[in-house]
XYZ file of C-alpha atoms in Angstrom:
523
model
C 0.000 0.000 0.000
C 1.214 3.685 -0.693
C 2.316 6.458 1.862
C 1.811 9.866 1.820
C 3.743 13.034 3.422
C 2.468 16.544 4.090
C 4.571 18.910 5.343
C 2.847 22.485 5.777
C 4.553 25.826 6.349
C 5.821 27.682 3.769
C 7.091 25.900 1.031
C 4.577 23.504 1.199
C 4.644 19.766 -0.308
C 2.963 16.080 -0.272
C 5.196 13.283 -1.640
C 3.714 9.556 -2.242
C 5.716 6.803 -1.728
C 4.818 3.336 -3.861
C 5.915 -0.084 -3.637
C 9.274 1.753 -1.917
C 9.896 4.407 -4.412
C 9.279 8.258 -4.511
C 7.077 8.596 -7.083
C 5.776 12.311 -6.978
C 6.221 15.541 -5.090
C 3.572 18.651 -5.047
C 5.151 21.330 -4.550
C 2.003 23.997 -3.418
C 3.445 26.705 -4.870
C 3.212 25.449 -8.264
C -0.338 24.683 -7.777
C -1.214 27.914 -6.321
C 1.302 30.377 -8.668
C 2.255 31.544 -5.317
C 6.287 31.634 -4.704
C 7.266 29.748 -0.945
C 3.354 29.356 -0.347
C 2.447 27.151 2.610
C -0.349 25.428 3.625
C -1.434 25.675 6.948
C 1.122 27.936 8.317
C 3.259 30.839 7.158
C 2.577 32.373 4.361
C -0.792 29.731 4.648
C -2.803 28.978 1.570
C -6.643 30.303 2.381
C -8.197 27.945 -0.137
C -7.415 24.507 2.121
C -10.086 21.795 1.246
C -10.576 23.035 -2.024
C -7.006 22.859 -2.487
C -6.160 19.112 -0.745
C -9.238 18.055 -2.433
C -7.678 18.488 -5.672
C -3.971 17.936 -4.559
C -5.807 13.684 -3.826
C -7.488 14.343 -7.365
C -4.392 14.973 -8.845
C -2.775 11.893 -7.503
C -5.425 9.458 -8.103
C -5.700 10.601 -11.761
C -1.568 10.230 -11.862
C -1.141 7.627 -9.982
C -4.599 5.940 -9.378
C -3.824 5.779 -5.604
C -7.144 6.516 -3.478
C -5.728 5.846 0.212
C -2.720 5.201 2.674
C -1.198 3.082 4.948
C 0.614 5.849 6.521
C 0.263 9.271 6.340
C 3.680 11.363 7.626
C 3.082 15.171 8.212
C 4.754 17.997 10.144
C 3.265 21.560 10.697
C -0.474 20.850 8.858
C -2.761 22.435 12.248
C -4.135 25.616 12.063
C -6.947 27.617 13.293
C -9.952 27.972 11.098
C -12.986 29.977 12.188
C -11.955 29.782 16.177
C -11.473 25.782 15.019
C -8.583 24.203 15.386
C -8.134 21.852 12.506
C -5.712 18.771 11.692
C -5.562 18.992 8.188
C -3.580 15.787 7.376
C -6.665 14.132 8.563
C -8.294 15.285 5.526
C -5.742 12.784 3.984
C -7.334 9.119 3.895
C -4.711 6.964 5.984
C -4.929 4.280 8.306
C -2.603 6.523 10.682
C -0.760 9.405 10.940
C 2.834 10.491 11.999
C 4.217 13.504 13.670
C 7.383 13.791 11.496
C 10.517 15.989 12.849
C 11.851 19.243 10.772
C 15.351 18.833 10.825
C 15.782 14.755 10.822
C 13.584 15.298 7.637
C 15.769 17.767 5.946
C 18.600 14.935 7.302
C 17.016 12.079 5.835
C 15.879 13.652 2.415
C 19.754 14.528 1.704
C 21.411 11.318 3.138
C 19.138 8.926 0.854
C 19.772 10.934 -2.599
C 23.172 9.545 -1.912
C 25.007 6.202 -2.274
C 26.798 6.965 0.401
C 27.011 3.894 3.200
C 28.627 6.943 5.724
C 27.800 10.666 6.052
C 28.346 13.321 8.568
C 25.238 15.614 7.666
C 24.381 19.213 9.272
C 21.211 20.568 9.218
C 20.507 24.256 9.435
C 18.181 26.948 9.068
C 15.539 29.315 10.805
C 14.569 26.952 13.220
C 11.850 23.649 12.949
C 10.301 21.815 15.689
C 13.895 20.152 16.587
C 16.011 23.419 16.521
C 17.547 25.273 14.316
C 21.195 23.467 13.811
C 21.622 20.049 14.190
C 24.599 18.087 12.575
C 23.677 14.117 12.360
C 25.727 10.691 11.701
C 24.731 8.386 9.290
C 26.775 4.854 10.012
C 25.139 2.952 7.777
C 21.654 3.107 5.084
C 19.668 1.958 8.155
C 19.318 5.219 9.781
C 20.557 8.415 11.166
C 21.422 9.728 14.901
C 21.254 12.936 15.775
C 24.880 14.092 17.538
C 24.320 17.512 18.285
C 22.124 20.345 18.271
C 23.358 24.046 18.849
C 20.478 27.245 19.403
C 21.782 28.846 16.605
C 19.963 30.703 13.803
C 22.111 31.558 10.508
C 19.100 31.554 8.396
C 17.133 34.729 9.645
C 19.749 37.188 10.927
C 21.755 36.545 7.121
C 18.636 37.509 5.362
C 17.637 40.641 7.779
C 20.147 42.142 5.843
C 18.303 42.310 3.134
C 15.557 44.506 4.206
C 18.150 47.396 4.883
C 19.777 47.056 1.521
C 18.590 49.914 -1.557
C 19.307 47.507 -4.287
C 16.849 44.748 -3.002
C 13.608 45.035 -4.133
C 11.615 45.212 -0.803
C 9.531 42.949 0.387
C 5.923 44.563 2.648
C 6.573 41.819 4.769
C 9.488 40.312 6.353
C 8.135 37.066 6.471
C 7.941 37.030 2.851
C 11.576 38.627 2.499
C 12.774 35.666 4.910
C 12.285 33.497 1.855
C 13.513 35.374 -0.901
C 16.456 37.967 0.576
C 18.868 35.459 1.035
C 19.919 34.640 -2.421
C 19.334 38.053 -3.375
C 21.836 39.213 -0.691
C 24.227 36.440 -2.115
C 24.507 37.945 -5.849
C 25.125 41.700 -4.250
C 27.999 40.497 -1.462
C 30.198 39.996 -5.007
C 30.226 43.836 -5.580
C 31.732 44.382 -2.352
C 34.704 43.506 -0.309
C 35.445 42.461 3.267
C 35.744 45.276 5.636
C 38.346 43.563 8.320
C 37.161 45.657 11.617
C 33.628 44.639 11.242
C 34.212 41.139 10.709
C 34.363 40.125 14.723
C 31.488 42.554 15.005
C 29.222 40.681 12.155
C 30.219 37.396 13.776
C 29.326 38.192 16.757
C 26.080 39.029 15.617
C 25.477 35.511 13.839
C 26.203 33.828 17.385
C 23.367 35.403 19.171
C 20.915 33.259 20.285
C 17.690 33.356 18.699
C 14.466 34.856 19.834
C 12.572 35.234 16.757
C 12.025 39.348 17.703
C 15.270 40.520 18.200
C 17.289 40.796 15.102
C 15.994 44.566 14.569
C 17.257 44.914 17.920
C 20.662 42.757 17.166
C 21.401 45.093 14.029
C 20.796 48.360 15.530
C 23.815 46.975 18.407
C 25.809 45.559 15.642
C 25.297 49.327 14.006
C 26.393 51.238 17.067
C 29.784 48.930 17.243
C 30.583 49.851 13.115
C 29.040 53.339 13.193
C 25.760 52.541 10.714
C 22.881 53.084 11.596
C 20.305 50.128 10.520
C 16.996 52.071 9.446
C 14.286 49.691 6.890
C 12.800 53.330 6.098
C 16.309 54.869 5.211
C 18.549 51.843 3.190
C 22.078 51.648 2.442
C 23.158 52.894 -0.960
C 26.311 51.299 -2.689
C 29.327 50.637 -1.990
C 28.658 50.695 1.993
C 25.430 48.235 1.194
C 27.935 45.736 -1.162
C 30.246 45.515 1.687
C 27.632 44.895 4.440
C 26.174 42.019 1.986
C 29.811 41.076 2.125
C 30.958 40.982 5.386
C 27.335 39.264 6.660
C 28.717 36.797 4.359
C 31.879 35.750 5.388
C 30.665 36.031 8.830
C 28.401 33.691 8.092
C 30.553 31.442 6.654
C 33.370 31.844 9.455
C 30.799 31.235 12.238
C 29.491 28.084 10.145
C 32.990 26.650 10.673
C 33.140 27.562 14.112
C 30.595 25.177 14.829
C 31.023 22.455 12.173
C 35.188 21.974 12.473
C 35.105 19.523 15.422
C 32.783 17.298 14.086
C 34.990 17.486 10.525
C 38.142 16.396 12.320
C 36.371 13.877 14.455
C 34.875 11.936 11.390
C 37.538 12.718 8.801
C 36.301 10.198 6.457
C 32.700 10.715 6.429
C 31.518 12.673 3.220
C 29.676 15.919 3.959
C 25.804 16.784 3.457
C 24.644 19.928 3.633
C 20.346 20.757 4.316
C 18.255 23.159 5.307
C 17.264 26.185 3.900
C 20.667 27.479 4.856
C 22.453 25.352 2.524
C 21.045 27.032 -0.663
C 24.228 29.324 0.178
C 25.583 28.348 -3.051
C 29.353 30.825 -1.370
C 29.705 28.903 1.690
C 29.018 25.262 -0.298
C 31.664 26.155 -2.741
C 34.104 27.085 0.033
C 33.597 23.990 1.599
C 33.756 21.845 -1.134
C 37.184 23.844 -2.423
C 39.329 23.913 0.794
C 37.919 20.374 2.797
C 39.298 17.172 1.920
C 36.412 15.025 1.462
C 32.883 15.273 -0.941
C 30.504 18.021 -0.319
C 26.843 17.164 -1.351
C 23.741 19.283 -1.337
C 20.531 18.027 -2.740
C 18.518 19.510 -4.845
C 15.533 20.401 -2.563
C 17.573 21.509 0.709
C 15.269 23.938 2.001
C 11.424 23.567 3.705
C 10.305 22.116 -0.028
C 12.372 19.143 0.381
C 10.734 18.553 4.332
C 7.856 16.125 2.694
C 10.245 14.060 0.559
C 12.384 13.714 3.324
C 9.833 11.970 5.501
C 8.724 9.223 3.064
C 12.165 8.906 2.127
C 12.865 8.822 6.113
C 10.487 5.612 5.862
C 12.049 4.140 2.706
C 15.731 4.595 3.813
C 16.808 2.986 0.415
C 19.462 1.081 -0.165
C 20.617 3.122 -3.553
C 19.869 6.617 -4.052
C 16.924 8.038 -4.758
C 16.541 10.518 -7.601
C 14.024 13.269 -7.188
C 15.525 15.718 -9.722
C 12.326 15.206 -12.272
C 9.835 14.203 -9.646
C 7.661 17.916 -9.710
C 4.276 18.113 -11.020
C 3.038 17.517 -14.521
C 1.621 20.731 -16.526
C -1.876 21.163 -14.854
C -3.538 22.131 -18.136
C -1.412 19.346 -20.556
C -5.009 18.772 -22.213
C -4.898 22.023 -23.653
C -1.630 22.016 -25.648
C -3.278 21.089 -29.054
C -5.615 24.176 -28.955
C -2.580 26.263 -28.777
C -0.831 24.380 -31.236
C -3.737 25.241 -33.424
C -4.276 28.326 -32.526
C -0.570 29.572 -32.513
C 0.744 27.966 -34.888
C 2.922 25.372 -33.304
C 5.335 23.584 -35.156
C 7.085 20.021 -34.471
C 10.128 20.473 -32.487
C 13.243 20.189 -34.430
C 16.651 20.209 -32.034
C 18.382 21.636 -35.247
C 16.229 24.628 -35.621
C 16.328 25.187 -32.063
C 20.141 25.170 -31.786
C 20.239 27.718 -34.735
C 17.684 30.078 -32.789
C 19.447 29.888 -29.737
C 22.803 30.620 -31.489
C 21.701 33.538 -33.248
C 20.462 35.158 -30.002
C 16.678 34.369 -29.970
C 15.374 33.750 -26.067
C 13.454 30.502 -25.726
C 11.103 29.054 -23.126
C 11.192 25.467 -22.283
C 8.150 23.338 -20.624
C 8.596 19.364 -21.067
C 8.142 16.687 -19.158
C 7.224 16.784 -15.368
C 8.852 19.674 -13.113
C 12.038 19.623 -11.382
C 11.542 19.076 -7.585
C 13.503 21.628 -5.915
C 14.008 25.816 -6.629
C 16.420 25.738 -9.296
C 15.161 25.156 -13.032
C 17.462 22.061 -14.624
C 15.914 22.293 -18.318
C 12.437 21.191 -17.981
C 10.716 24.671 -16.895
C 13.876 26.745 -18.116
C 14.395 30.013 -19.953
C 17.537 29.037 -22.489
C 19.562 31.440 -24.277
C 23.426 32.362 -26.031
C 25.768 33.140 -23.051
C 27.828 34.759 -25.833
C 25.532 36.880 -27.279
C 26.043 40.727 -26.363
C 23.725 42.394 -23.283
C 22.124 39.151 -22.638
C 22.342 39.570 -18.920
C 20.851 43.171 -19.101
C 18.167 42.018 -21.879
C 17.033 39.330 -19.534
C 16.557 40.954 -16.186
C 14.896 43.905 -17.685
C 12.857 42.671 -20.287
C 11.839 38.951 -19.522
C 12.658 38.286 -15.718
C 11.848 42.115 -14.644
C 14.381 41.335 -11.577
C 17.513 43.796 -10.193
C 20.449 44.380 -12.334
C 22.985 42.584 -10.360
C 21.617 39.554 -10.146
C 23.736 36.771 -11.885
C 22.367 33.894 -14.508
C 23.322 30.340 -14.305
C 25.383 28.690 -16.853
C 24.511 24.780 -18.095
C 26.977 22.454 -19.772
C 27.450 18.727 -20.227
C 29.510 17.128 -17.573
C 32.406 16.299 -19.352
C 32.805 19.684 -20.624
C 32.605 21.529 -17.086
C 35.995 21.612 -16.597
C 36.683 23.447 -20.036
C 34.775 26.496 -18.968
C 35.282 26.102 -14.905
C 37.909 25.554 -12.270
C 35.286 22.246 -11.147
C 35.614 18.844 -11.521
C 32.890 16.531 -10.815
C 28.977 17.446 -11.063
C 27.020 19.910 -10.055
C 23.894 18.516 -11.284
C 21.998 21.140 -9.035
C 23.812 24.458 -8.811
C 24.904 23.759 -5.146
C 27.943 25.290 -6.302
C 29.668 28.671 -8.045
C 32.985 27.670 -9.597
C 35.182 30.496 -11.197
C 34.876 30.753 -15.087
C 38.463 29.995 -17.062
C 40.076 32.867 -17.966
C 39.979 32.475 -21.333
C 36.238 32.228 -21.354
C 35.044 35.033 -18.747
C 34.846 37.639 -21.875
C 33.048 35.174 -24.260
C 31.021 33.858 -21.434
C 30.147 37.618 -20.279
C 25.783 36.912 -19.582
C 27.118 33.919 -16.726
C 29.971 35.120 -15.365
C 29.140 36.823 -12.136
C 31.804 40.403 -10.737
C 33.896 38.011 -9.182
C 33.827 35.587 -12.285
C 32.098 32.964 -10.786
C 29.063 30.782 -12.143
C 26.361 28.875 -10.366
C 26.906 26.023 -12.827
C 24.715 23.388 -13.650
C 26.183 20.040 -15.590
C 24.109 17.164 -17.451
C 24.478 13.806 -18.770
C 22.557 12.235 -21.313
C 21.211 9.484 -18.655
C 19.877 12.722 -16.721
C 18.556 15.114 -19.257
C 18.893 13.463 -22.721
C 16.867 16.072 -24.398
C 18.908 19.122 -22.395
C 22.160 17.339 -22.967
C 21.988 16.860 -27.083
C 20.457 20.571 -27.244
C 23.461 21.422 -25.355
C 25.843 19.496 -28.435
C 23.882 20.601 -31.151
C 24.249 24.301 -29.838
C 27.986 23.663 -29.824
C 28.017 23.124 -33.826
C 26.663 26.419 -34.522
C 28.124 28.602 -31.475
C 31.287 27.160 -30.251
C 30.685 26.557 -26.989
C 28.550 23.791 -24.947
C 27.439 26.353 -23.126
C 23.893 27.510 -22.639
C 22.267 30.188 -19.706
C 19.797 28.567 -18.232
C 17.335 30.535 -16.184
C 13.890 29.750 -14.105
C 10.966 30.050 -16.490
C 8.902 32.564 -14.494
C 8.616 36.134 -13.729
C 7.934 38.780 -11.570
C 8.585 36.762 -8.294
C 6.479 33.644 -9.194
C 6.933 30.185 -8.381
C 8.315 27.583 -11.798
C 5.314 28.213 -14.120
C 3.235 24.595 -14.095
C 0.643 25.709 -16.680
C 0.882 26.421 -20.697
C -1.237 29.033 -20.221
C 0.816 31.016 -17.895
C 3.658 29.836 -20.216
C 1.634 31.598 -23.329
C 0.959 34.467 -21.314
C 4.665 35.406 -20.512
C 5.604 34.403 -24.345
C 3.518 36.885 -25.528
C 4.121 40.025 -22.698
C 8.035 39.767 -22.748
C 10.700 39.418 -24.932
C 11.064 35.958 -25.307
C 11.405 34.897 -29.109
C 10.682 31.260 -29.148
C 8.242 28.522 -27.036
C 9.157 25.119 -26.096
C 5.832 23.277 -25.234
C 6.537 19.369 -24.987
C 7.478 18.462 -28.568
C 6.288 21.530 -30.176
C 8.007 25.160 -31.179
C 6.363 28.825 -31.265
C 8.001 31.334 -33.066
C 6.576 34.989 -32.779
């Protein structure tokens, strides 16, 4: 019999397990079009049994699974109407079980791996187990917790964020918890370290949390560096850049602080990283560059990944378990032969499309069922010449309608990453930003960040045959196996899960071409 998980704060999700496989994740937000949305809690979805009513509808018409054996949730309670309601008994299961945050995050990373050993660390803004827990895996059977530490990187790094001119702000800062932090990350590479506020900005990451007193934290931490931290009156330029800086190797630094014992007590153990925290694409490739053992980071570290990792929790596989492709189907997939018709839709040719994309045309990509996970890995992508002059500047202001400094992600094939990159090995899910080869930075000017690195993504055909012969096609007419790769959505929004919203942003931006399934739009 299947099992079901339903994990509820933001970034919402239910994953089914079958006959001891993974077979789906729903992600809420790509249901709702709302980016981080949650269900019962934070940022909570208002629209609750209409919404699980068609999240079961969706997986018996997918799956033809009407029931459970076992229903795993975590944070699905909430108050309705002076009610308090259990929403995972809205799920039909023979029982139910209260899952923990951070062994979840744990468990979700360790069994992606093949790993028989892993020293794993856990860390974000806080679950019902704590906030920063690092974990031993001795074996597939399970994982022990070793340590847990009251410390909260997650929310004083992206508090930042709200005092900063060149970040869009958010009206709430529950909603810029969620979206600062990699915002703050592409800005901290226009600035530089300012050594006498280091101690001061590491200090800060070691308070303990409270959940109320980081306003209070950075108006101390602003006394001791002579800034004053006032939302209504942001920092402007170079002083911002070197804030988003020094928060960031402070970050990093007190990180280490509290992981380095544990690294020299189990020097052989490979390293996991999980948690929202470990989206921190700086401090992965840091650790990955200067410790001598492997560095992995799922695909679906943060709150998202929190339902996967409680089936998978359950499963505890014996091989890894791939959840790269394991998103939602397009909602509206019976509708794609009325826009063929009416749009004019051609078959898909590979050949045209490498031409396009060589000559500079901007093309949208839906196929096949959505990556799991925040980052886009070909199958809801925006694809486009790396090469091609002003692409960076063409794409944030007239098809992503996002700040100026933010960076784009470069894709290759795996064999070819270390061509373009000081990497070897994968980085199948841009846990990491490698520097671009010399020789390449002015060629490769739309992905190569200030500080000429690259949040790189690499393929193999076994992964992403359709992405990965694109990719050597596009290398016959431009030179390079290199393509940008970019989320396709806009304006804030969750990974687009409908052709109509696919349409829609086709025809209001400046995208030239439209990948539906096996079919090409041309404007």
């Amino acid at each position: 019999m299947a099992n079901i998980s339903f994990y509820g704060s933001h970034n919402a999700a239910v994953a089914v397990e079958s006959d001891g496989h993974l077979i789906t994740v729903i992600e809420i937000e790509r249901f709702l079009s709302i980016k981080n949305a949650g269900y019962t809690q934070y940022l909570p979805s208002y629209t609750r049994p209409f919404l699980i009513r068609h999240l079961l509808e969706y997986i018996e018409e997918k799956h033809g699974i009407l029931a459970f054996e076992t229903c795993y949730y975590l944070n699905t309670d909430a108050y309705d109407e002076g009610k308090f309601t259990h929403y995972q008994e809205y799920i039909p299961a023979q029982k139910y079980v209260n899952c923990l945050h951070h062994l979840s995050h744990a468990a979700c990373g360790f069994y992606q791996t093949d790993y028989e050993k892993a020293l794993i660390v856990s860390f974000d803004g806080g679950g019902n187990d704590g906030y920063f827990n690092i974990y031993l895996a001795r074996d597939r059977s399970g994982i022990d917790l070793l340590e847990k530490f009251d410390l909260d990187l997650g929310f004083p790094y992206m508090s930042f964020g709200d005092y900063l001119n060149d970040i869009q702000k958010e009206h709430a800062l529950s909603i810029g918890n969620l979206v600062y932090p990699g915002k703050l990350m592409g800005l901290c590479s226009y600035g530089k370290l300012i050594e006498n506020w280091l101690p001061r900005f590491e200090h800060y990451y070691r308070c303990k949390p409270d959940g109320s007193n980081y306003r209070k934290l950075l108006e101390e931490l602003g006394e001791k560096i002579n800034l004053t931290f006032d939302p209504q009156n942001r920092f402007v330029g170079q002083v911002a850049w070197d804030i988003a800086k020094t928060s960031q190797i402070a970050f990093e630094n007190v990180f280490l602080e509290m992981v380095q014992p544990f690294l020299d007590h189990y020097p052989d153990f490979p390293l996991i990283l999980v948690g929202g925290c470990a989206l921190n694409i700086l401090l992965n490739t840091r650790l990955k560059e200067t410790l001598n053992r492997p560095v992995f980071v799922p695909p679906n570290p943060n709150d998202c990944g929190i339902a996967a990792g409680m089936i998978l929790n359950h499963i505890k596989p014996e091989k890894a378990m791939d959840v790269t492709y394991a998103g939602i189907e397009i909602l509206d997939k019976n509708t794609l032969m009325t826009y063929v018709e009416d749009k004019r839709g051609n078959q898909l040719n590979l050949t045209t499309l490498a031409k396009d994309l060589s000559d500079g045309k901007i093309v949208g990509v839906v196929r096949g069922p959505s990556e799991h996970g925040p980052r886009a890995l070909g199958n809801r992508s925006i694809l486009c010449n790396p090469a091609h002059p002003d692409m960076k500047e063409v794409l944030n202001a007239n098809v992503k309608n996002r700040e100026w400094f933010r960076p784009f992600a470069p894709v290759c094939r795996l064999e070819d990453v270390e061509k373009y990159f000081h990497f070897s090995g994968e980085s199948r899910w841009m846990s990491f930003c490698p520097t671009v080869r010399e020789e390449w930075r002015e060629r490769l000017q739309a992905i190569t960040h200030v500080d000429n690195t690259a949040r790189v993504q690499t393929v193999t055909q076994k992964q992403n045959p359709w992405l990965y012969q694109l990719l050597g096609e596009f290398e016959k007419y431009s030179g390079i196996g290199v393509l940008l790769n970019t989320s396709f959505n806009i304006n804030g929004k969750p990974l687009l899960s409908r052709y109509a919203d696919a349409i829609i942003v086709f025809e209001q931006t400046h995208l030239d071409r439209l990948v539906l399934a096996d079919y090409y739009f041309t404007k």
